[in-house]
Short mmCIF file of C-alpha atoms in Angstrom, two decimals:
data_model
loop_
_atom_site.label_atom_id
_atom_site.label_comp_id
_atom_site.label_asym_id
_atom_site.label_seq_id
_atom_site.Cartn_x
_atom_site.Cartn_y
_atom_site.Cartn_z
CA MET A 14 112.75 58.18 149.95
CA SER A 15 111.92 61.76 149.72
CA ASP A 16 111.18 64.16 146.88
CA VAL A 17 114.02 66.80 148.44
CA ARG A 18 116.49 63.64 148.34
CA ARG A 19 115.65 62.40 145.06
CA PHE A 20 115.92 65.19 143.98
CA GLN A 21 119.81 65.60 145.37
CA THR A 22 120.58 61.74 143.99
CA ALA A 23 118.99 61.38 140.89
CA PRO A 24 120.98 61.60 137.65
CA PHE A 25 121.69 65.11 135.61
CA SER A 26 118.65 64.09 133.07
CA MET A 27 116.55 62.14 135.22
CA LEU A 28 116.73 65.11 137.59
CA VAL A 29 115.32 67.12 134.99
CA LEU A 30 112.72 64.64 133.61
CA MET A 31 111.20 64.47 137.35
CA MET A 32 111.85 68.71 138.18
CA LYS A 33 109.55 69.58 134.49
CA GLN A 34 107.35 66.22 135.22
CA GLN A 35 106.91 67.67 139.28
CA ALA A 36 105.69 70.51 137.34
CA GLY A 37 103.34 69.26 134.94
CA LYS A 38 100.81 67.06 137.68
CA LEU A 39 100.69 71.25 139.82
CA GLY A 40 100.29 73.08 136.23
CA LEU A 41 102.81 75.68 135.46
CA PRO A 42 102.66 79.26 138.08
CA LEU A 43 102.65 81.69 136.58
CA MET A 44 106.05 84.18 135.26
CA ASN A 45 105.16 87.62 133.83
CA LEU A 46 108.37 88.19 131.51
CA LEU A 47 109.59 92.31 130.20
CA ARG A 48 111.67 92.28 127.84
CA LEU A 49 113.81 96.11 127.89
CA ASN A 50 117.04 97.98 125.85
CA GLY A 51 119.69 99.41 127.31
CA THR A 52 117.84 100.47 129.79
CA PRO A 53 119.57 102.67 133.25
CA ILE A 54 120.83 99.54 135.56
CA LEU A 55 120.01 101.36 138.03
CA GLN A 56 117.39 102.08 137.55
CA GLN A 57 117.36 97.89 136.09
CA LEU A 58 118.05 96.69 140.13
CA HIS A 59 115.27 99.44 141.82
CA LEU A 60 112.62 98.23 139.83
CA GLU A 61 113.52 94.14 140.58
CA GLU A 62 114.08 95.28 143.80
CA LYS A 63 110.88 97.13 144.40
CA LEU A 64 109.03 94.44 142.78
CA LEU A 65 110.91 90.69 144.95
CA ARG A 66 109.37 92.76 148.17
CA THR A 67 105.82 93.94 147.34
CA SER A 68 104.55 92.28 144.18
CA SER A 69 103.61 88.51 144.57
CA ASP A 70 103.93 87.63 141.06
CA ASN A 71 106.84 85.76 139.64
CA TRP A 72 108.96 87.62 137.18
CA CYS A 73 111.49 87.47 134.01
CA ILE A 74 113.32 90.43 133.35
CA ILE A 75 115.86 90.54 130.55
CA ASN A 76 118.14 93.29 129.78
CA ASP A 77 119.87 93.44 126.95
CA GLY A 78 123.05 95.85 127.69
CA THR A 79 122.68 99.33 129.77
CA ASP A 80 122.98 102.52 128.67
CA THR A 81 126.41 103.43 130.25
CA PRO A 82 129.59 101.88 131.51
CA ALA A 83 128.48 101.89 135.68
CA ILE A 84 130.64 99.33 138.05
CA VAL A 85 128.18 97.31 140.41
CA MET A 86 129.51 95.54 143.85
CA GLY A 87 127.65 93.38 146.20
CA VAL A 88 125.52 94.70 149.17
CA SER A 89 129.08 94.19 151.71
CA GLY A 90 131.52 95.84 148.14
CA LYS A 91 133.96 98.49 149.91
CA PRO A 92 135.79 100.38 146.32
CA SER A 93 138.43 100.95 148.34
CA GLU A 94 138.96 96.70 148.42
CA LEU A 95 137.54 96.06 144.95
CA LEU A 96 137.94 99.00 142.93
CA GLU A 97 141.77 101.52 141.29
CA VAL A 98 139.30 104.37 142.89
CA GLY A 99 141.94 106.79 141.03
CA PRO A 100 140.89 106.05 137.60
CA VAL A 101 136.90 105.71 138.31
CA LEU A 102 137.19 109.45 139.69
CA ARG A 103 138.99 110.81 137.14
CA ASP A 104 136.62 109.31 134.35
CA ARG A 105 133.27 109.69 136.47
CA ILE A 106 132.55 105.82 136.28
CA PRO A 107 129.26 105.41 138.25
CA VAL A 108 129.44 103.22 140.75
CA ILE A 109 126.59 101.22 142.36
CA ARG A 110 125.97 98.86 146.00
CA ARG A 111 122.71 96.65 144.67
CA PHE A 112 120.60 95.18 146.81
CA THR A 113 121.90 91.41 146.57
CA GLY A 114 125.53 89.67 147.79
CA GLY A 115 127.98 88.51 144.77
CA GLY A 116 130.67 90.22 143.45
CA THR A 117 131.50 93.70 141.62
CA VAL A 118 131.26 93.71 138.13
CA ILE A 119 131.65 96.62 135.71
CA VAL A 120 128.57 96.72 132.13
CA ASP A 121 127.87 98.35 129.39
CA SER A 122 125.73 98.78 126.36
CA GLY A 123 127.54 94.44 125.95
CA THR A 124 126.38 93.20 129.04
CA VAL A 125 123.03 91.07 129.23
CA PHE A 126 121.04 90.92 132.17
CA ILE A 127 118.57 88.01 133.40
CA THR A 128 116.87 88.12 136.34
CA LEU A 129 114.28 85.41 138.00
CA ILE A 130 112.70 87.24 141.00
CA CYS A 131 110.11 83.99 142.05
CA ASN A 132 108.22 82.88 145.43
CA LYS A 133 109.95 80.36 147.49
CA ASP A 134 107.37 77.81 146.11
CA ALA A 135 107.21 78.07 142.26
CA VAL A 136 110.01 75.61 141.52
CA PRO A 137 108.60 71.90 142.59
CA GLY A 138 111.95 70.14 144.06
CA MET A 139 114.53 73.17 144.94
CA GLN A 140 114.99 74.83 148.69
CA PRO A 141 114.73 78.45 149.04
CA TYR A 142 118.33 78.37 150.30
CA PRO A 143 121.06 79.89 147.42
CA ARG A 144 123.04 76.19 146.91
CA SER A 145 119.76 75.09 145.65
CA ILE A 146 119.52 78.50 143.50
CA MET A 147 122.06 78.21 142.58
CA SER A 148 121.81 74.05 141.33
CA TRP A 149 118.32 74.67 139.47
CA SER A 150 119.86 77.70 137.76
CA GLY A 151 122.58 75.36 136.51
CA LEU A 152 120.04 73.17 135.03
CA LEU A 153 117.53 76.07 133.14
CA TYR A 154 120.86 77.32 131.63
CA ASN A 155 122.25 74.01 130.90
CA GLU A 156 119.44 73.29 127.91
CA VAL A 157 120.41 76.79 127.12
CA PHE A 158 123.74 76.26 126.08
CA ARG A 159 123.09 72.74 125.12
CA GLY A 160 126.11 71.91 122.55
CA ILE A 161 127.32 74.91 122.71
CA GLY A 162 130.75 75.08 124.60
CA ASP A 163 132.36 73.80 126.73
CA PHE A 164 129.54 75.05 129.96
CA LYS A 165 129.64 74.43 133.06
CA LEU A 166 128.35 76.13 136.50
CA ARG A 167 131.30 76.59 138.81
CA GLU A 168 131.16 77.51 141.81
CA ASN A 169 128.77 79.78 141.80
CA ASP A 170 129.70 81.26 137.70
CA TYR A 171 129.10 79.83 134.70
CA VAL A 172 131.68 79.15 132.32
CA PHE A 173 132.94 77.61 129.08
CA GLY A 174 135.31 75.46 130.12
CA GLU A 175 137.45 77.71 132.22
CA ARG A 176 136.94 80.49 131.68
CA LYS A 177 133.72 83.17 133.22
CA PHE A 178 131.40 84.76 130.94
CA GLY A 179 127.88 84.97 133.64
CA GLY A 180 128.42 86.23 137.66
CA ASN A 181 125.44 85.74 139.61
CA ALA A 182 123.69 87.30 142.96
CA GLN A 183 121.23 86.43 144.35
CA SER A 184 118.38 87.40 147.70
CA ILE A 185 116.36 85.98 149.85
CA THR A 186 113.20 86.81 151.95
CA LYS A 187 111.08 85.19 153.77
CA ASN A 188 108.90 83.83 150.64
CA ARG A 189 110.14 85.03 147.52
CA TRP A 190 114.35 85.15 145.89
CA ILE A 191 115.68 86.93 143.13
CA HIS A 192 118.80 85.65 141.04
CA HIS A 193 120.32 87.79 137.97
CA THR A 194 123.73 87.21 136.57
CA SER A 195 125.23 89.58 134.06
CA PHE A 196 126.81 87.43 130.91
CA LEU A 197 129.31 89.49 129.52
CA TRP A 198 128.14 88.80 125.46
CA ASP A 199 131.16 91.49 125.00
CA TYR A 200 132.89 92.92 127.19
CA ALA A 201 135.70 95.92 126.56
CA VAL A 202 139.59 95.18 128.06
CA GLY A 203 139.80 98.92 129.45
CA ASN A 204 137.16 98.31 131.15
CA MET A 205 138.86 95.85 133.23
CA ALA A 206 141.54 97.89 134.87
CA TYR A 207 138.70 100.05 137.29
CA LEU A 208 138.93 96.76 138.53
CA LYS A 209 141.10 95.53 141.75
CA GLN A 210 142.01 91.78 141.67
CA PRO A 211 139.17 90.84 144.10
CA ALA A 212 140.49 89.28 147.39
CA ARG A 213 138.54 85.70 147.78
CA ALA A 214 137.92 84.41 144.06
CA PRO A 215 136.97 81.12 143.06
CA LYS A 216 139.14 78.58 143.89
CA TYR A 217 139.17 77.98 140.25
CA ARG A 218 140.74 81.39 138.77
CA LEU A 219 143.55 80.25 140.18
CA GLY A 220 144.91 84.08 140.67
CA ARG A 221 144.36 84.73 136.63
CA ASP A 222 144.06 88.72 135.76
CA HIS A 223 140.88 89.22 134.32
CA THR A 224 140.59 89.38 130.71
CA GLU A 225 143.07 85.90 131.06
CA PHE A 226 139.87 84.59 133.74
CA ILE A 227 136.46 86.20 131.56
CA CYS A 228 135.06 85.11 128.38
CA ARG A 229 133.36 86.87 125.27
CA MET A 230 129.62 85.01 125.01
CA LYS A 231 129.40 85.87 121.18
CA GLU A 232 132.70 83.69 120.62
CA TYR A 233 129.70 80.99 120.72
CA LEU A 234 126.29 82.41 119.71
CA PRO A 235 124.14 85.49 118.53
CA ARG A 236 122.08 87.46 121.29
CA SER A 237 119.44 86.85 120.36
CA VAL A 238 119.87 83.00 119.79
CA PHE A 239 120.73 83.27 123.40
CA ILE A 240 118.17 85.09 124.38
CA GLU A 241 115.73 83.28 123.05
CA LYS A 242 116.79 80.15 123.94
CA THR A 243 116.58 81.28 128.05
CA VAL A 244 113.11 82.43 127.32
CA GLU A 245 112.73 78.87 126.22
CA SER A 246 114.60 77.63 128.42
CA ILE A 247 112.13 79.24 131.16
CA GLU A 248 108.94 78.15 128.94
CA SER A 249 109.78 74.19 130.67
CA TYR A 250 109.16 75.34 134.17
CA PHE A 251 106.84 78.65 133.54
CA SER A 252 103.55 79.50 131.88
CA VAL A 253 105.29 82.44 130.91
CA ASN A 254 103.51 85.70 130.37
CA PRO A 255 104.56 89.01 128.42
CA THR A 256 104.56 92.95 129.88
CA ASN A 257 105.88 95.65 129.89
CA SER A 258 106.67 98.56 132.10
CA GLU A 259 103.78 100.59 131.76
CA ALA A 260 102.07 97.46 133.23
CA ILE A 261 104.19 97.35 136.09
CA ASP A 262 103.89 100.88 137.30
CA ALA A 263 99.98 100.97 136.60
CA SER A 264 99.88 97.77 138.73
CA GLN A 265 102.33 98.95 141.54
CA GLY A 266 102.18 100.94 144.51
CA ALA A 267 104.69 104.46 143.05
CA GLU A 268 105.88 105.12 147.57
CA PHE A 269 108.33 102.29 147.51
CA VAL A 270 112.34 103.09 149.14
CA HIS A 271 115.17 101.31 147.67
CA SER A 272 118.90 99.93 149.34
CA THR A 273 120.55 99.98 146.12
CA MET A 274 121.85 103.19 145.83
CA LEU A 275 124.74 105.40 143.24
CA LEU A 276 127.84 105.95 145.37
CA THR A 277 128.40 109.49 145.69
CA ARG A 278 131.63 111.39 144.67
CA GLN A 279 132.37 112.63 147.46
CA GLU A 280 132.36 107.94 149.89
CA LEU A 281 134.46 107.61 146.87
CA GLU A 282 137.44 110.54 147.30
CA GLU A 283 137.24 108.48 150.96
CA ALA A 284 137.75 105.39 149.75
CA SER A 285 140.47 106.46 147.68
CA ALA A 286 142.23 108.36 150.31
CA SER A 287 142.27 104.88 152.08
CA GLN A 288 143.92 103.33 148.95
CA LEU A 289 146.47 105.97 149.42
CA LYS A 290 146.92 105.78 153.07
CA THR A 291 148.05 102.52 152.50
CA ILE A 292 150.91 102.17 150.21
CA GLY A 293 152.08 105.57 151.88
CA VAL A 294 151.06 108.04 149.37
CA SER A 295 149.61 111.41 150.96
CA SER A 296 145.92 113.08 149.31
CA VAL A 297 147.45 116.81 150.01
#
């Protein structure tokens, strides 16, 4: 039986052991660890995209909150379908279209961001495909939340029981992949009103509104404990090398064109007009 087949069919505990043994045989690959605190999400996404496209190293980026609330949509997201655009415009909430897929989230100081950027052969036995990356990430975070809540990987979400606390997005290139997560350590209920109920939602959501569908991580463990446990879990698969943003700036070229963009007010006004037209209300 091939190594890939054994990984696919092995029980969970054996799978973890096999992956760690495989990594031990080859020597743990190096992963650079960058810790940020309150970095604006647009700046973080620009950095991630640059490292995915121009670096040949493995990276983990942990950003403990973002300075101001912002809405982040997937690469194909349409504000008229995903947002209550009128309130977004009224309250001047920034809207970002990121370079990865996935759903729409509103993030703020209560959000913890964890990003993994890896070469395709960095994790033994893992294939560079969305389902395989997602399954491995489930193993990684199962170690983080062992004995805490009823943690599961449900479809593409991290949940405690039936309530989501972590949303994921990915992008895969020829030789590399990125998996980044927005963890809801806390959230403001009022911010959920900016988001429409998505037309495409995981089956386990069962039509629940945002506040019935999500939960706060702070009800399960301290913020600092979560971050430290995540670093410890990553160290099972990688030799972690702490670094800083100044070192990245010095080693990476300055010229790079980002596809992650902040939507303009005009784009949002056009989306609002489209929404009004759909419900038969004149914007004049």
